[in-house]
Short mmCIF file of C-alpha atoms in Angstrom, two decimals:
data_model
loop_
_atom_site.label_atom_id
_atom_site.label_comp_id
_atom_site.label_asym_id
_atom_site.label_seq_id
_atom_site.Cartn_x
_atom_site.Cartn_y
_atom_site.Cartn_z
CA MET N 1 4.24 27.58 -41.22
CA GLN N 2 6.79 25.97 -39.20
CA PHE N 3 4.41 25.29 -36.39
CA GLY N 4 4.20 21.33 -36.01
CA LYS N 5 7.06 20.80 -38.64
CA VAL N 6 8.68 17.46 -38.11
CA ALA N 7 11.75 16.06 -39.78
CA ASP N 8 10.33 13.21 -41.37
CA PRO N 9 6.48 13.26 -42.52
CA ALA N 10 6.60 9.78 -43.46
CA GLN N 11 6.89 8.66 -39.75
CA ILE N 12 3.49 10.11 -38.73
CA ASP N 13 0.10 8.68 -38.46
CA PHE N 14 -1.95 11.27 -40.64
CA THR N 15 -5.37 9.33 -39.95
CA LEU N 16 -8.09 11.34 -38.86
CA PRO N 17 -9.34 10.96 -35.57
CA LYS N 18 -13.07 10.37 -34.60
CA ASP N 19 -15.51 13.35 -34.16
CA ALA N 20 -15.65 14.65 -30.66
CA PRO N 21 -18.99 12.99 -29.22
CA GLU N 22 -20.61 16.30 -28.67
CA THR N 23 -20.21 17.46 -32.67
CA ALA N 24 -22.85 15.54 -33.94
CA SER N 25 -25.28 16.74 -31.36
CA VAL N 26 -24.12 20.69 -32.21
CA LEU N 27 -24.51 19.76 -36.14
CA LYS N 28 -28.09 18.02 -35.50
CA ALA N 29 -29.49 21.02 -34.25
CA HIS N 30 -28.67 23.12 -37.66
CA GLN N 31 -30.10 20.34 -40.48
CA ASP N 32 -31.86 22.28 -42.81
CA GLU N 33 -31.71 22.51 -46.49
CA ALA N 34 -29.77 26.00 -46.44
CA PRO N 35 -27.04 26.11 -49.43
CA PHE N 36 -23.35 24.91 -48.06
CA GLU N 37 -21.28 27.75 -47.83
CA VAL N 38 -17.68 27.02 -48.47
CA TYR N 39 -14.69 29.30 -48.51
CA VAL N 40 -11.12 27.66 -49.32
CA GLY N 41 -8.01 29.86 -49.36
CA CYS N 42 -4.16 30.25 -48.59
CA ALA N 43 -2.69 31.93 -45.75
CA LYS N 44 -0.67 34.64 -47.91
CA TRP N 45 -0.91 36.34 -51.16
CA ASN N 46 2.92 37.56 -50.95
CA LYS N 47 5.03 36.95 -54.36
CA THR N 48 7.91 35.33 -52.51
CA ASP N 49 6.34 32.65 -50.65
CA LEU N 50 4.16 31.75 -53.53
CA LYS N 51 6.50 31.41 -56.20
CA GLY N 52 5.29 30.55 -59.76
CA PHE N 53 1.38 31.38 -58.78
CA TYR N 54 1.70 34.85 -60.28
CA PRO N 55 2.15 35.43 -63.95
CA LYS N 56 4.91 37.65 -65.26
CA GLY N 57 3.91 41.12 -65.01
CA THR N 58 1.54 41.29 -62.16
CA LYS N 59 1.27 44.36 -60.38
CA ASP N 60 -0.55 43.64 -57.60
CA GLU N 61 -0.59 40.30 -55.69
CA LEU N 62 -3.97 40.59 -53.66
CA THR N 63 -5.94 41.67 -56.82
CA TYR N 64 -5.10 38.97 -58.66
CA TYR N 65 -5.11 36.45 -55.78
CA ALA N 66 -8.66 37.52 -55.11
CA THR N 67 -9.52 36.38 -58.56
CA GLN N 68 -8.19 32.81 -58.36
CA PHE N 69 -9.62 32.00 -54.48
CA ASN N 70 -12.97 33.16 -52.63
CA SER N 71 -11.03 33.87 -49.28
CA ILE N 72 -7.53 34.39 -47.49
CA GLU N 73 -6.43 34.07 -44.03
CA LEU N 74 -5.24 37.52 -43.12
CA ASN N 75 -2.33 36.71 -40.86
CA ALA N 76 -1.04 40.42 -41.68
CA THR N 77 -3.34 41.79 -39.30
CA PHE N 78 -1.52 39.73 -36.42
CA TYR N 79 1.63 41.56 -37.07
CA GLY N 80 0.10 45.05 -36.60
CA MET N 81 -2.87 46.61 -35.69
CA PRO N 82 -4.86 47.48 -38.86
CA ASP N 83 -6.51 50.64 -39.56
CA TRP N 84 -9.90 51.33 -41.38
CA LYS N 85 -8.03 53.10 -44.40
CA GLN N 86 -5.99 50.18 -44.76
CA VAL N 87 -8.70 47.51 -44.48
CA GLU N 88 -11.01 49.49 -46.82
CA THR N 89 -7.81 49.41 -49.65
CA TRP N 90 -7.75 45.40 -49.27
CA LYS N 91 -11.49 45.64 -49.94
CA ASP N 92 -11.74 47.50 -52.48
CA LYS N 93 -9.24 45.28 -54.15
CA THR N 94 -11.14 42.14 -54.17
CA PRO N 95 -14.38 41.16 -55.76
CA GLU N 96 -18.24 40.53 -54.33
CA GLY N 97 -18.27 37.28 -52.52
CA PHE N 98 -14.40 37.05 -51.68
CA LYS N 99 -13.87 36.71 -47.89
CA PHE N 100 -11.02 38.09 -45.60
CA PHE N 101 -10.27 35.99 -42.29
CA PRO N 102 -8.12 38.32 -40.29
CA LYS N 103 -6.17 37.31 -37.21
CA LEU N 104 -6.24 39.44 -34.45
CA THR N 105 -3.14 41.36 -33.47
CA ASN N 106 -0.35 39.86 -31.63
CA THR N 107 -0.43 42.49 -28.84
CA ILE N 108 -3.99 40.97 -27.91
CA SER N 109 -3.24 37.63 -27.78
CA HIS N 110 0.54 37.11 -27.19
CA PHE N 111 2.19 40.38 -26.01
CA LYS N 112 -1.18 41.68 -23.42
CA ARG N 113 -2.03 37.82 -22.93
CA LEU N 114 -5.30 39.00 -23.08
CA ILE N 115 -4.87 41.11 -19.68
CA ASP N 116 -6.76 44.56 -20.23
CA VAL N 117 -7.48 44.03 -23.68
CA LYS N 118 -10.68 45.14 -24.10
CA GLU N 119 -9.53 48.60 -25.77
CA PRO N 120 -6.98 46.91 -28.54
CA VAL N 121 -9.95 44.44 -28.94
CA GLU N 122 -12.67 47.20 -29.72
CA GLN N 123 -9.87 49.02 -32.01
CA PHE N 124 -9.11 45.89 -33.97
CA CYS N 125 -13.17 44.84 -34.62
CA ASN N 126 -13.49 48.61 -35.30
CA ALA N 127 -11.11 48.50 -38.12
CA ILE N 128 -12.16 45.02 -39.67
CA ALA N 129 -15.67 46.01 -39.67
CA ALA N 130 -14.52 48.21 -42.77
CA PHE N 131 -14.29 44.98 -44.52
CA ASP N 132 -18.35 45.18 -44.73
CA ASP N 133 -19.34 42.32 -46.42
CA ARG N 134 -15.96 40.81 -47.36
CA LEU N 135 -15.29 39.78 -43.45
CA GLY N 136 -15.49 36.33 -43.08
CA MET N 137 -14.63 35.51 -39.68
CA ALA N 138 -11.95 36.89 -37.23
CA PHE N 139 -10.16 34.64 -35.28
CA LEU N 140 -7.98 34.75 -31.71
CA GLN N 141 -4.74 32.29 -31.81
CA LEU N 142 -3.44 32.15 -28.59
CA HIS N 143 0.46 31.25 -27.62
CA ASP N 144 1.68 27.82 -27.30
CA ASN N 145 2.27 28.56 -23.65
CA PHE N 146 -1.02 29.82 -23.11
CA LYS N 147 -2.50 27.22 -20.61
CA PRO N 148 -5.93 26.21 -18.94
CA LYS N 149 -4.82 28.14 -15.76
CA ASP N 150 -5.74 31.12 -17.58
CA PHE N 151 -9.43 29.84 -18.85
CA ASP N 152 -11.20 32.49 -17.20
CA ARG N 153 -9.18 35.38 -18.59
CA LEU N 154 -9.98 33.51 -21.82
CA LYS N 155 -13.51 33.47 -20.94
CA LYS N 156 -13.84 36.97 -20.17
CA VAL N 157 -12.31 38.16 -23.12
CA LEU N 158 -14.79 35.83 -25.42
CA GLU N 159 -17.88 36.71 -23.31
CA GLU N 160 -17.09 40.53 -23.89
CA PHE N 161 -16.33 40.30 -27.73
CA PRO N 162 -18.30 42.30 -29.74
CA GLN N 163 -21.19 40.70 -30.95
CA GLY N 164 -21.49 41.87 -34.44
CA ILE N 165 -18.01 39.99 -35.36
CA PRO N 166 -17.75 36.28 -36.09
CA LEU N 167 -15.14 34.76 -34.13
CA GLY N 168 -13.09 31.91 -34.28
CA VAL N 169 -10.46 30.52 -31.47
CA GLU N 170 -7.37 28.55 -31.55
CA VAL N 171 -5.69 27.26 -28.32
CA ARG N 172 -2.58 25.65 -28.57
CA ASN N 173 -1.28 24.51 -25.33
CA GLU N 174 -1.33 20.11 -25.17
CA GLU N 175 -3.55 20.93 -21.73
CA TRP N 176 -6.34 22.27 -23.46
CA PHE N 177 -6.87 19.00 -25.07
CA THR N 178 -5.39 16.20 -22.53
CA ASN N 179 -7.48 17.54 -19.84
CA LYS N 180 -10.95 16.10 -20.40
CA GLU N 181 -12.54 18.30 -17.93
CA VAL N 182 -10.85 21.63 -19.43
CA SER N 183 -11.49 20.28 -22.96
CA LYS N 184 -15.03 20.16 -22.49
CA ALA N 185 -15.45 23.19 -20.33
CA TYR N 186 -13.63 25.35 -23.41
CA GLY N 187 -15.88 23.60 -25.93
CA ASP N 188 -19.01 24.38 -23.99
CA LEU N 189 -18.28 27.69 -23.84
CA LEU N 190 -17.32 28.11 -27.46
CA GLU N 191 -20.94 26.39 -28.01
CA LYS N 192 -22.75 28.78 -25.68
CA LEU N 193 -21.19 31.98 -27.50
CA GLY N 194 -21.52 30.57 -30.98
CA MET N 195 -17.99 30.82 -31.81
CA ALA N 196 -15.86 28.12 -33.96
CA ASN N 197 -13.52 25.72 -32.38
CA ILE N 198 -10.50 25.73 -34.76
CA ILE N 199 -9.03 22.59 -35.75
CA VAL N 200 -5.41 22.56 -36.59
CA ASP N 201 -3.93 19.75 -38.77
CA THR N 202 -0.02 19.73 -38.87
CA ALA N 203 2.38 16.72 -38.55
CA GLY N 204 3.76 17.43 -35.16
CA ARG N 205 0.68 18.42 -33.24
CA ARG N 206 -1.95 15.45 -33.80
CA ASP N 207 -3.65 16.69 -30.58
CA MET N 208 -5.16 19.81 -32.19
CA LEU N 209 -7.31 17.44 -34.24
CA HIS N 210 -9.98 17.70 -31.74
CA MET N 211 -12.74 16.93 -33.78
CA ARG N 212 -15.15 19.03 -31.49
CA LEU N 213 -17.34 21.46 -33.61
CA THR N 214 -18.85 24.31 -31.50
CA SER N 215 -20.94 25.82 -34.15
CA PRO N 216 -22.49 24.52 -37.53
CA VAL N 217 -19.03 25.92 -38.95
CA ALA N 218 -15.90 24.04 -39.25
CA PHE N 219 -12.74 26.33 -39.58
CA VAL N 220 -10.28 24.26 -40.38
CA ARG N 221 -6.24 25.34 -40.72
CA TYR N 222 -4.29 22.64 -42.95
CA VAL N 223 -0.39 22.68 -42.87
CA GLY N 224 1.10 20.22 -45.68
CA ALA N 225 4.13 18.68 -44.91
CA ASN N 226 5.61 19.16 -48.32
CA HIS N 227 5.34 15.37 -48.74
CA PRO N 228 3.18 13.22 -51.15
CA THR N 229 1.16 12.38 -48.07
CA ASP N 230 -0.25 15.93 -48.34
CA VAL N 231 -2.84 15.33 -51.18
CA ASP N 232 -4.16 11.89 -49.21
CA ARG N 233 -5.01 14.09 -46.24
CA LEU N 234 -7.01 16.19 -47.98
CA ASP N 235 -8.91 13.58 -49.72
CA ASP N 236 -9.17 11.83 -45.98
CA TRP N 237 -10.66 15.64 -45.08
CA MET N 238 -13.29 15.25 -47.91
CA VAL N 239 -14.77 11.96 -46.26
CA ARG N 240 -15.07 13.94 -43.14
CA ILE N 241 -16.61 16.92 -44.31
CA LYS N 242 -19.34 15.14 -46.55
CA LYS N 243 -19.99 13.41 -42.88
CA TRP N 244 -20.65 16.75 -41.46
CA ARG N 245 -22.63 18.31 -44.36
CA LYS N 246 -24.95 15.25 -43.75
CA GLU N 247 -25.21 15.57 -39.94
CA GLY N 248 -25.88 19.64 -40.57
CA LEU N 249 -22.59 21.60 -41.38
CA GLN N 250 -23.34 25.03 -42.86
CA LYS N 251 -20.23 26.45 -43.40
CA LEU N 252 -16.75 25.62 -44.11
CA TYR N 253 -13.57 27.61 -44.14
CA PHE N 254 -10.66 25.73 -45.09
CA PHE N 255 -7.09 27.26 -45.44
CA VAL N 256 -4.00 25.63 -46.65
CA HIS N 257 -0.50 25.96 -45.38
CA GLN N 258 2.39 24.67 -45.93
CA ASN N 259 5.96 24.48 -44.22
CA ILE N 260 7.34 25.90 -47.22
CA GLU N 261 4.37 27.56 -49.00
CA LEU N 262 5.47 27.14 -52.68
CA GLU N 263 2.67 24.39 -53.26
CA SER N 264 -0.12 26.04 -51.14
CA PRO N 265 -2.13 27.22 -54.31
CA LEU N 266 -1.92 23.65 -56.02
CA LEU N 267 -3.23 21.92 -52.91
CA ALA N 268 -5.89 24.36 -52.17
CA THR N 269 -6.75 23.60 -56.14
CA HIS N 270 -7.26 19.99 -55.77
CA PHE N 271 -9.39 21.01 -52.52
CA ILE N 272 -11.61 22.96 -54.35
CA GLU N 273 -11.83 20.28 -57.27
CA GLN N 274 -12.84 17.88 -54.87
CA VAL N 275 -15.34 20.27 -52.88
CA ASN N 276 -17.14 21.20 -56.28
CA LYS N 277 -17.41 17.56 -57.03
CA ALA N 278 -19.00 16.46 -53.95
CA PHE N 279 -21.15 18.89 -53.41
CA LYS N 280 -22.08 20.27 -56.72
CA LEU N 281 -20.33 23.73 -56.23
CA SER N 282 -19.08 25.99 -58.91
CA LEU N 283 -16.01 27.62 -56.76
CA LYS N 284 -13.49 29.19 -59.13
CA ILE N 285 -10.82 26.71 -59.88
CA PRO N 286 -7.61 28.40 -59.70
CA ALA N 287 -5.38 28.80 -62.58
CA LYS N 288 -2.38 26.77 -62.46
CA GLN N 289 0.86 27.99 -63.40
CA ALA N 290 2.90 26.04 -66.01
CA ALA N 291 6.47 27.28 -64.52
CA GLN N 292 5.64 25.86 -61.16
CA LYS N 293 6.57 22.61 -60.49
CA SER N 294 4.90 20.14 -58.28
CA MET N 295 3.52 16.33 -57.57
CA PHE N 296 0.40 17.59 -59.37
CA ASP N 297 2.24 18.54 -62.81
#
């Protein structure tokens, strides 16, 4: 993942900002004794990107990946409209309890730019509905140059989005975060619709750490910089997530990327170990491949 990549990560202040004022009130409304649902995974299962993760002789990457993690951020659906047969094929390769988090196709978000997209949105949702109990949450990622001037266009799409499909939304243009009035209107809309406001932690775009939760779900896309600070950053996230859980967080969806994806499984493994320890969970610890060299070895 090249978005937000910088030449020298050591020059970046990776401190997590304070929560948006609305976050505590959103979480407080959901304080109860419900079990904490946590899904942690990578963005890809491609053997080329995750070199060293798969044992020699692995015949099907997704089948093996799903024995190591409980979820995947499914970017394949961004590059081409899925059909229900393909979705069922993916689903059938995974065990009970595994979740897919498919990204809406770029035809909707980037090429048509949310104009006249009712039909492709319904086509996409009908296809991913075939995931059945393997569907975690779909997410809409908008182009970097999609600005708040088109807020009404986004509002219409979100209000018409099929209610049976959980949705998270990621806006990227700086104006969504620097304009306080726009940021509040956008956050309030997601809160009203019960949709997740996706948080992106990447070196070159610290403004996307808005820390504004709009539902009792934290959907975090974490981008490591292939730098020793990656581990410390994950530990800082654990501190914040423990705080949110005390305040009422019900679900955590946390996906680990890197500029060079080689070590993503190891970073995710470290995070899973910390999650299990902090919340007394028993998420599977992925096997570490001896052939893979990293800062963890």
